[in-house]
Tab-separated table of N, CA and C in Angstrom:
chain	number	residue	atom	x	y	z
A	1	UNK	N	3.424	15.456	-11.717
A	1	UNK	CA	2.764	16.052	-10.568
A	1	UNK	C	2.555	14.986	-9.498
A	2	UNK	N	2.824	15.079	-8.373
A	2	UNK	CA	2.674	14.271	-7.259
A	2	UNK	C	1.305	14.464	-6.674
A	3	UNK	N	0.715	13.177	-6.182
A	3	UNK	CA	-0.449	12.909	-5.131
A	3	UNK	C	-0.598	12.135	-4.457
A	4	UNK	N	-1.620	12.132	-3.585
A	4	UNK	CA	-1.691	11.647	-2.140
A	4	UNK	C	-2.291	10.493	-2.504
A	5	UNK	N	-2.478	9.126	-2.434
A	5	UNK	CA	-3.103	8.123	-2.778
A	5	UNK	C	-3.223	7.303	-1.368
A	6	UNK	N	-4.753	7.061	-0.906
A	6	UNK	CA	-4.878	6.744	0.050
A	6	UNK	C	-4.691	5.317	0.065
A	7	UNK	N	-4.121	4.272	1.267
A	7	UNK	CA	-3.682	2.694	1.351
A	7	UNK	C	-3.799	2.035	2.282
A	8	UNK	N	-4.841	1.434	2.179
A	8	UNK	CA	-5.324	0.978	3.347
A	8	UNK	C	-4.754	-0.633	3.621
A	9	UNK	N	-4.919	-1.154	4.871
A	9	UNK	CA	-4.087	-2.318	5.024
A	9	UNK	C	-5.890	-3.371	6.157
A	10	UNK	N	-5.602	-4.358	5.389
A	10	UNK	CA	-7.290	-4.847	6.131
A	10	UNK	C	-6.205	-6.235	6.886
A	11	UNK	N	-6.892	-6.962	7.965
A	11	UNK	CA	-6.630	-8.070	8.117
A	11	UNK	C	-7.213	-9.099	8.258
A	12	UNK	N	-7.063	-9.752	6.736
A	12	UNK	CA	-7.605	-10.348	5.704
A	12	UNK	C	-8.808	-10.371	5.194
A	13	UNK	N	-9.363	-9.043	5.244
A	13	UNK	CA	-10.812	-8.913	4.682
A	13	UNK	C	-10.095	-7.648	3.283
A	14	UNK	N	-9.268	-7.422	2.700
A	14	UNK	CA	-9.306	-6.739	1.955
A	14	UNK	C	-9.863	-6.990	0.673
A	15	UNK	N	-9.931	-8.264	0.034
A	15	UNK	CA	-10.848	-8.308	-1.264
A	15	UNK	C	-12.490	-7.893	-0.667
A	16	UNK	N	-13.123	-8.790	0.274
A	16	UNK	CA	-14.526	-8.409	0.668
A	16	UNK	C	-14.198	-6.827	0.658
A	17	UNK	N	-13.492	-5.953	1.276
A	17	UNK	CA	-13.485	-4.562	1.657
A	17	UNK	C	-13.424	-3.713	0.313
A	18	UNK	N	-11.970	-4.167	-0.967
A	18	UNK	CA	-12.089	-3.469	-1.611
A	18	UNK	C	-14.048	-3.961	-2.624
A	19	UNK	N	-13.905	-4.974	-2.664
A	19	UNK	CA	-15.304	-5.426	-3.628
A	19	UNK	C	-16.369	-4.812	-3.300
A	20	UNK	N	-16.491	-4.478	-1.875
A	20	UNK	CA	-17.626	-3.348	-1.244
A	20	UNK	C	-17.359	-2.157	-1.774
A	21	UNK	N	-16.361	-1.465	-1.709
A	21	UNK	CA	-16.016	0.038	-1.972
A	21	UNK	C	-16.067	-0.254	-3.574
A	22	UNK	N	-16.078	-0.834	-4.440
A	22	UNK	CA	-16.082	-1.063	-5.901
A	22	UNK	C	-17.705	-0.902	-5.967
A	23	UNK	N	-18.705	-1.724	-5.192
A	23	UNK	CA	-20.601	-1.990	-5.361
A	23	UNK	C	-20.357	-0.236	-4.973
A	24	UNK	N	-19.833	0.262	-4.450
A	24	UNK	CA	-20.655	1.210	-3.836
A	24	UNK	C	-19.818	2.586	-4.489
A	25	UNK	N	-18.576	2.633	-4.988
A	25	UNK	CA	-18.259	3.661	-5.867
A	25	UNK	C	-17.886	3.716	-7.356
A	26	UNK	N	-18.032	2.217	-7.459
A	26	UNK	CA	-17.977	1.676	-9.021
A	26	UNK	C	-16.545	2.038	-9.383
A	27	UNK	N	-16.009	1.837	-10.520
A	27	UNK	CA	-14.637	1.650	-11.078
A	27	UNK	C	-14.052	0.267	-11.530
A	28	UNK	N	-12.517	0.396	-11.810
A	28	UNK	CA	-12.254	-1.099	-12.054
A	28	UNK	C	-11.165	-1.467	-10.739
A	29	UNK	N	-10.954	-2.544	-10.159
A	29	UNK	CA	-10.889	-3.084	-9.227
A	29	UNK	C	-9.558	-4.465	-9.604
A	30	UNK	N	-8.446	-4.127	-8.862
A	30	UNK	CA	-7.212	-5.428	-9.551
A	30	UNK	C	-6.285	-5.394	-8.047
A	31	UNK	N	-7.000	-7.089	-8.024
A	31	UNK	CA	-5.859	-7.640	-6.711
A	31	UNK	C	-5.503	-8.659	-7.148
A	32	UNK	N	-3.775	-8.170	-6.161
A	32	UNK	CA	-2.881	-9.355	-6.361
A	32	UNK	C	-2.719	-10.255	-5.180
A	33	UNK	N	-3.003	-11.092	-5.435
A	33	UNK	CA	-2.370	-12.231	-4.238
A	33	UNK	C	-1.078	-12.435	-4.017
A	34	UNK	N	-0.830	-13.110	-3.040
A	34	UNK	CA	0.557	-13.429	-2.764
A	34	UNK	C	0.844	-14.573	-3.499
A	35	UNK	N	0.124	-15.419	-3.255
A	35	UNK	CA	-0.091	-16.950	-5.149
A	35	UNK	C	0.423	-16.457	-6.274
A	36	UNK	N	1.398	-16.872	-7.036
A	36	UNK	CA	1.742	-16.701	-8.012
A	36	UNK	C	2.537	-15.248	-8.475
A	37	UNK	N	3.155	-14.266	-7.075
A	37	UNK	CA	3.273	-13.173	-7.123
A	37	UNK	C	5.525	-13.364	-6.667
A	38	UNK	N	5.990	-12.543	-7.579
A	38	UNK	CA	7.210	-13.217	-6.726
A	38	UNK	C	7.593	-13.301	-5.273
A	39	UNK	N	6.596	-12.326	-4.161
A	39	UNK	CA	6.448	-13.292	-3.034
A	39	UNK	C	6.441	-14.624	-2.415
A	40	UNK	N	5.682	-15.253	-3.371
A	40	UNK	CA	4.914	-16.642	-3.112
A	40	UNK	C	5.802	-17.596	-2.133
A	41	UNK	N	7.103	-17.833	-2.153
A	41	UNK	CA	7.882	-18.545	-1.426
A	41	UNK	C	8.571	-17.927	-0.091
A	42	UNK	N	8.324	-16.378	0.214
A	42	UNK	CA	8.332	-15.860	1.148
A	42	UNK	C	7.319	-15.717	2.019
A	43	UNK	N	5.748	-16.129	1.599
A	43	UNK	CA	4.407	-15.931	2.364
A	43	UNK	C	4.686	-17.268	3.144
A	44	UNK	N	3.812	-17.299	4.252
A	44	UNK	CA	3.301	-18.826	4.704
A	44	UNK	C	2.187	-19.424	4.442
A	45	UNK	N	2.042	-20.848	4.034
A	45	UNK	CA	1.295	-21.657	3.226
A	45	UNK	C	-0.115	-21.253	3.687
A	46	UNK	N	-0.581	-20.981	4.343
A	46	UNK	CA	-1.902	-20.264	5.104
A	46	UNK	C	-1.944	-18.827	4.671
A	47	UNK	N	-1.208	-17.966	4.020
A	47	UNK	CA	-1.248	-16.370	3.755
A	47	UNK	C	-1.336	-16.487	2.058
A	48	UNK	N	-1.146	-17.144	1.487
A	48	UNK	CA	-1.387	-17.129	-0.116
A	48	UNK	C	-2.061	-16.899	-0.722
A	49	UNK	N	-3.430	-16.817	-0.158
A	49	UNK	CA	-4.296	-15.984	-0.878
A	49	UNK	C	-4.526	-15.144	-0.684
A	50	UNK	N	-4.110	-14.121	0.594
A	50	UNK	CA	-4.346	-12.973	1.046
A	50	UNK	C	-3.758	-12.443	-0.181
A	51	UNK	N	-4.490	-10.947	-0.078
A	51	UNK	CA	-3.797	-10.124	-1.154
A	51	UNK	C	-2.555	-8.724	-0.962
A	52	UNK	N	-1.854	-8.760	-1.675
A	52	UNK	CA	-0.436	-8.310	-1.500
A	52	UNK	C	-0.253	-6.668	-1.967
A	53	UNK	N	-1.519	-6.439	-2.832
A	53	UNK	CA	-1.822	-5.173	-3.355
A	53	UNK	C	-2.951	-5.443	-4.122
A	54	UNK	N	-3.498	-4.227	-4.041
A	54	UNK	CA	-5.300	-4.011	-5.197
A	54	UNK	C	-4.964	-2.677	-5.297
A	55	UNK	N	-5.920	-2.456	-6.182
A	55	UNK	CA	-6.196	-1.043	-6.352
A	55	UNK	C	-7.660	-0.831	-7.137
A	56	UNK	N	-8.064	0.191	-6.917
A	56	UNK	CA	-9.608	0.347	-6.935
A	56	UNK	C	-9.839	2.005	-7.937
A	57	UNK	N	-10.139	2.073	-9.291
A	57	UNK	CA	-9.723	3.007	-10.115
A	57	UNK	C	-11.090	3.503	-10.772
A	58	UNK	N	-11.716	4.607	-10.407
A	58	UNK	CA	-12.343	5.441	-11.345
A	58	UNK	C	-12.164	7.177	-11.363
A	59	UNK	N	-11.976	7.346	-12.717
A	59	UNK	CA	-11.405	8.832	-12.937
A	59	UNK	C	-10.410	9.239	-12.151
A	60	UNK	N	-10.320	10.469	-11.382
A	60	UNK	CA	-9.466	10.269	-11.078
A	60	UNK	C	-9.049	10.128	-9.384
A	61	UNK	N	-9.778	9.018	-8.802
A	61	UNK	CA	-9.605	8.509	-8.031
A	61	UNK	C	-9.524	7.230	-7.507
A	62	UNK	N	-8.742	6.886	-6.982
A	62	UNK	CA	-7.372	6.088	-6.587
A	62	UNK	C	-7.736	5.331	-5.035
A	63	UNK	N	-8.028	3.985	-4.719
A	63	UNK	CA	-8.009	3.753	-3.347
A	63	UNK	C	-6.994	2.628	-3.568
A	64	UNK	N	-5.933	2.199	-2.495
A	64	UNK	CA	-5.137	1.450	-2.908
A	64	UNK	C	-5.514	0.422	-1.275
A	65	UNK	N	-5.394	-0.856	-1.325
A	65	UNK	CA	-5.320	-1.769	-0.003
A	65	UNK	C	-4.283	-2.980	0.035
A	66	UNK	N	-4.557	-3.091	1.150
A	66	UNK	CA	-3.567	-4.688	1.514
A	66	UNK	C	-3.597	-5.653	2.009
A	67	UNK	N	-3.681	-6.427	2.468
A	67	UNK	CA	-3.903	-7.274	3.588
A	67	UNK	C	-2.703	-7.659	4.336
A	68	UNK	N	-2.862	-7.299	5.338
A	68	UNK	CA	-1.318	-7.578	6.617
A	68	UNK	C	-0.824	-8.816	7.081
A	69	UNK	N	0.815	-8.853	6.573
A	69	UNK	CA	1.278	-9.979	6.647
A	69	UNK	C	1.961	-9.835	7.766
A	70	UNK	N	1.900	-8.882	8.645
A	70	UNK	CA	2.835	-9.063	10.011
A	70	UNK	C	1.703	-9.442	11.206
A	71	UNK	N	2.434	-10.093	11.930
A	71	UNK	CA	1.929	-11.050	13.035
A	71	UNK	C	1.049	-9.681	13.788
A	72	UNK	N	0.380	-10.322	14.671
A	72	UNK	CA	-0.012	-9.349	15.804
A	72	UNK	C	-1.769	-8.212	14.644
A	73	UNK	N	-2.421	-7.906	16.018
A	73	UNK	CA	-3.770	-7.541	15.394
A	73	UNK	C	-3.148	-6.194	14.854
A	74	UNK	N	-4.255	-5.695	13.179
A	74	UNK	CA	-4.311	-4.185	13.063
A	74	UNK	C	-5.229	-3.271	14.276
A	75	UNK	N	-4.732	-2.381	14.351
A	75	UNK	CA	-5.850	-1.176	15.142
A	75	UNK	C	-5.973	-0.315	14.256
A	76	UNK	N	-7.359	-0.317	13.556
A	76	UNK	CA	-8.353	1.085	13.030
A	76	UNK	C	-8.338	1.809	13.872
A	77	UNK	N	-7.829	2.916	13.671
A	77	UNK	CA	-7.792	4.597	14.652
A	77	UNK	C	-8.926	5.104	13.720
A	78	UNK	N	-9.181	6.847	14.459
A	78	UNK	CA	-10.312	7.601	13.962
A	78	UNK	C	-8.996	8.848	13.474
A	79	UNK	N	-7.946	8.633	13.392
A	79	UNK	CA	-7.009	9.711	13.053
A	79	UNK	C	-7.122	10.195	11.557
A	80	UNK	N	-7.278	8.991	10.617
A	80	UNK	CA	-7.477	9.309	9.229
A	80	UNK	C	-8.764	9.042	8.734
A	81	UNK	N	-9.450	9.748	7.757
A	81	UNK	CA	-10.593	9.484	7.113
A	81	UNK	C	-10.596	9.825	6.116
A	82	UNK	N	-11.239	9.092	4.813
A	82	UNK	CA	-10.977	9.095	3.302
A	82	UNK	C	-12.116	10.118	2.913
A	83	UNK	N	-11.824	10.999	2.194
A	83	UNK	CA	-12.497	12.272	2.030
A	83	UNK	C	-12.731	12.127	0.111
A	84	UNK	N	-14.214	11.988	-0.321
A	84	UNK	CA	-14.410	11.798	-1.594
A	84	UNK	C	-15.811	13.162	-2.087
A	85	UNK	N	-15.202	13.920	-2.685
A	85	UNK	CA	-16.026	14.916	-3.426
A	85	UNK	C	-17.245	14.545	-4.426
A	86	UNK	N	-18.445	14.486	-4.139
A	86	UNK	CA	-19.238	14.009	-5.047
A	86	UNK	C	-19.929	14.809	-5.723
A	87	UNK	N	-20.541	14.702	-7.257
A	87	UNK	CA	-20.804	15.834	-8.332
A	87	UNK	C	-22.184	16.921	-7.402
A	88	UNK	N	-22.529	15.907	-6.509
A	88	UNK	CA	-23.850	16.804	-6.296
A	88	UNK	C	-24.665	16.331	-4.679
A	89	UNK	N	-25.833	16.703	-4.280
A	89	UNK	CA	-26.266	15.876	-3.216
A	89	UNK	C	-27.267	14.683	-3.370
A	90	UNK	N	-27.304	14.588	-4.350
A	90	UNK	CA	-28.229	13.353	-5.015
A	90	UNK	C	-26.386	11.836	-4.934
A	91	UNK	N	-25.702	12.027	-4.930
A	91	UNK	CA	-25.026	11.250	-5.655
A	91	UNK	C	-24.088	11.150	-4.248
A	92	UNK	N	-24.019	11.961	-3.634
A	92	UNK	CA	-23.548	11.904	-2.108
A	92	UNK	C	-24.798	11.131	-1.337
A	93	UNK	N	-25.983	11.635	-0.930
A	93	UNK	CA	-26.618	10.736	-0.591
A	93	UNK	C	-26.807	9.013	-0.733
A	94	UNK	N	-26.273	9.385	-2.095
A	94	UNK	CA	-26.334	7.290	-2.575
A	94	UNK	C	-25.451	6.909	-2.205
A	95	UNK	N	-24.267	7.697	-1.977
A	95	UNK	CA	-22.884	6.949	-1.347
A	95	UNK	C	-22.981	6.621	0.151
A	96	UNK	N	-23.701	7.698	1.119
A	96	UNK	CA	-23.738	7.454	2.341
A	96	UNK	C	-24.553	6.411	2.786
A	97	UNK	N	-25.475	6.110	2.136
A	97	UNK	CA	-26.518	4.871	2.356
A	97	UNK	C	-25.409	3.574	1.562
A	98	UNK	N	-24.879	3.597	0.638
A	98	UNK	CA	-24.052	2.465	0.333
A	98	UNK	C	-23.118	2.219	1.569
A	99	UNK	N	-22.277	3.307	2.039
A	99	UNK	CA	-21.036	2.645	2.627
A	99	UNK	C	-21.285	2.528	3.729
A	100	UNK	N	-22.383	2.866	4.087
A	100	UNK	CA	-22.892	2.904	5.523
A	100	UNK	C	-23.350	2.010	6.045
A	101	UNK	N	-23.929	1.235	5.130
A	101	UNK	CA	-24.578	-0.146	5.272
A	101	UNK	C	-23.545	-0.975	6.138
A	102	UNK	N	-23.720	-1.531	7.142
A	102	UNK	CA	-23.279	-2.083	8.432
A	102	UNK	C	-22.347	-1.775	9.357
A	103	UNK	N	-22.050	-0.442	8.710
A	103	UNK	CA	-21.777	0.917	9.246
A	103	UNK	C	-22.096	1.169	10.426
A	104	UNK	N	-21.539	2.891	10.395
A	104	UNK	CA	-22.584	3.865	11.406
A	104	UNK	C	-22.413	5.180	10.995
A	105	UNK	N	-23.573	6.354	10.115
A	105	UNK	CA	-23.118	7.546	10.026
A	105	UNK	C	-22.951	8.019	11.724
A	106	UNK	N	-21.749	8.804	11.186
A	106	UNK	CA	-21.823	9.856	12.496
A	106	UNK	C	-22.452	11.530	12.276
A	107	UNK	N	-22.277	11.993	10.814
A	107	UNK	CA	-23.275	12.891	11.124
A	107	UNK	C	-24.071	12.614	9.163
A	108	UNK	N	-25.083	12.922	9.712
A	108	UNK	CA	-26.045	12.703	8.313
A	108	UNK	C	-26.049	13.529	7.576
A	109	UNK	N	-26.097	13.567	6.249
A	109	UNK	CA	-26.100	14.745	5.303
A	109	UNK	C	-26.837	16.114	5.933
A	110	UNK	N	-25.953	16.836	6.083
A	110	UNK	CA	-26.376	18.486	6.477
A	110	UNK	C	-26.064	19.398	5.215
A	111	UNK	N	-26.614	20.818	5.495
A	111	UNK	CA	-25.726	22.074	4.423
A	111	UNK	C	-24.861	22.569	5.879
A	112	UNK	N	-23.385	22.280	5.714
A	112	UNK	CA	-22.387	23.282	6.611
A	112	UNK	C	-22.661	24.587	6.663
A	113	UNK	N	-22.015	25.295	7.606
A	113	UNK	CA	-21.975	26.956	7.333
A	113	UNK	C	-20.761	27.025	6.057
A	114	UNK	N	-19.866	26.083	5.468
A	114	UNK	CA	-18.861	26.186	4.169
A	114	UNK	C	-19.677	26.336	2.879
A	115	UNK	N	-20.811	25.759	2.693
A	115	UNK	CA	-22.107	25.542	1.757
A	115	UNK	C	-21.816	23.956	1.261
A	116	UNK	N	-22.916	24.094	0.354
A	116	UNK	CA	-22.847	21.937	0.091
A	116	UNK	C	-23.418	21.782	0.774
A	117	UNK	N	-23.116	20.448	0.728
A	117	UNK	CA	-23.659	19.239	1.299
A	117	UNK	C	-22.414	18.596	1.806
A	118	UNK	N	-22.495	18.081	3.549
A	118	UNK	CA	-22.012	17.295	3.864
A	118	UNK	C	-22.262	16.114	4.755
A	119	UNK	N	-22.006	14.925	4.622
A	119	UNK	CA	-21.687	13.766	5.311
A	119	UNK	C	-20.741	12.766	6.294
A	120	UNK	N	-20.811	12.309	7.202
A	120	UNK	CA	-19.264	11.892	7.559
A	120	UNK	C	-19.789	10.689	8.140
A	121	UNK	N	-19.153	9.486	8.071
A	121	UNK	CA	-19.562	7.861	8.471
A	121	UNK	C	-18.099	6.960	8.548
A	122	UNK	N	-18.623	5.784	9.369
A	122	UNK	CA	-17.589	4.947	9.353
A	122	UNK	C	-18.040	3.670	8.854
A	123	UNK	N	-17.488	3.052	8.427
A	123	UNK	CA	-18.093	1.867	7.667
A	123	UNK	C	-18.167	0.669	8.006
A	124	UNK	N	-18.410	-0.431	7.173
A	124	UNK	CA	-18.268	-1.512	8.924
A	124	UNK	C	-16.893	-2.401	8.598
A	125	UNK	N	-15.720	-2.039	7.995
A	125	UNK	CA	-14.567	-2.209	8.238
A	125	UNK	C	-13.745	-1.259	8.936
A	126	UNK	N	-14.527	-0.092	9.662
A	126	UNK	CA	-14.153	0.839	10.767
A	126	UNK	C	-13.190	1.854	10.048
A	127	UNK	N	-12.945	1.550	8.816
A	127	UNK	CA	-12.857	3.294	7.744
A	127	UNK	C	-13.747	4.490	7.836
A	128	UNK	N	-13.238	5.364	8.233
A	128	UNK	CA	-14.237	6.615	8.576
A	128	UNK	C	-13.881	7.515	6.946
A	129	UNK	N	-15.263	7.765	6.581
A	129	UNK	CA	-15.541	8.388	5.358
A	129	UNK	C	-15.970	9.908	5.819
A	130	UNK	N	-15.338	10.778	4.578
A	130	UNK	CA	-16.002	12.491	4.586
A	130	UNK	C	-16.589	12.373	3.464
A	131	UNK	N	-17.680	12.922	2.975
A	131	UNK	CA	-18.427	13.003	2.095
A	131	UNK	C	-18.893	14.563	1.915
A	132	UNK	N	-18.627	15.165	0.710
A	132	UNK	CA	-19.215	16.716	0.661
A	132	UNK	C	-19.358	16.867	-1.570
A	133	UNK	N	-20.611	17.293	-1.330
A	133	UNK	CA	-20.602	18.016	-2.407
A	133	UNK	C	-20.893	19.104	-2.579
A	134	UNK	N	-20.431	20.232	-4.077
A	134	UNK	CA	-20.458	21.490	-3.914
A	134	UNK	C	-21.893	21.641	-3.758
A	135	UNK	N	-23.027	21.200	-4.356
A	135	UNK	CA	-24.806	21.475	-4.260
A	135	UNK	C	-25.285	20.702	-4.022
């Protein structure tokens, strides 16, 4: 069965970024550097510790990152936002105060006219989060 696995690309904050999203959604957490990776002689001596792939794993959800090895700045757009279903509004609430932290919600936990609970924030690596649970 095929799925969507979201992949984010930081420039060079992706261990701090994924290690935040790990404090704040828990799971297990595995980055590779470009050090010791068969890259290593294709990076430049200043990019070697950046990391080349991570991935960030509980049940069954999946955040994957990178850190960007092409020249020139990334631009964070508001086009995509990572959308995570939480068991309840107790457990959504703890997430929006975690990822939010140096953040900015843009709208605070409401009940939609859909029902639930919902949330929506950007974080302070400028990832915009959806947050909804069914109660």
């Amino acid at each position: 069965m095929e799925k969507i696995v979201a992949y984010l690309t930081f420039d060079g904050r992706c261990e701090e970024a994924m290690n935040f999203y790990k404090k704040c959604i828990g799971g297990e957490l595995n980055l590779m550097r470009a050090a010791g990776s068969p890259m290593e002689t294709e990076v430049p001596q200043g990019m070697k510790e950046k990391i080349i792939h991570s991935s960030l794993t509980k049940g069954n959800l999946e955040l994957f990152a990178m850190d960007s090895f092409s020249p020139g700045e990334l631009v964070t757009g508001n086009a995509i936002s990572l959308s995570i279903e939480c068991e309840n509004e107790a457990a959504l609430r703890k997430l929006v105060l975690e990822l939010s932290e140096g953040g900015k919600i843009i709208m605070p936990v409401e009940k939609p006219f859909w029902g639930g609970f919902y949330a929506m924030l950007t974080d302070k690596y400028g990832i915009r989060w959806m947050l909804s649970s069914p109660e």
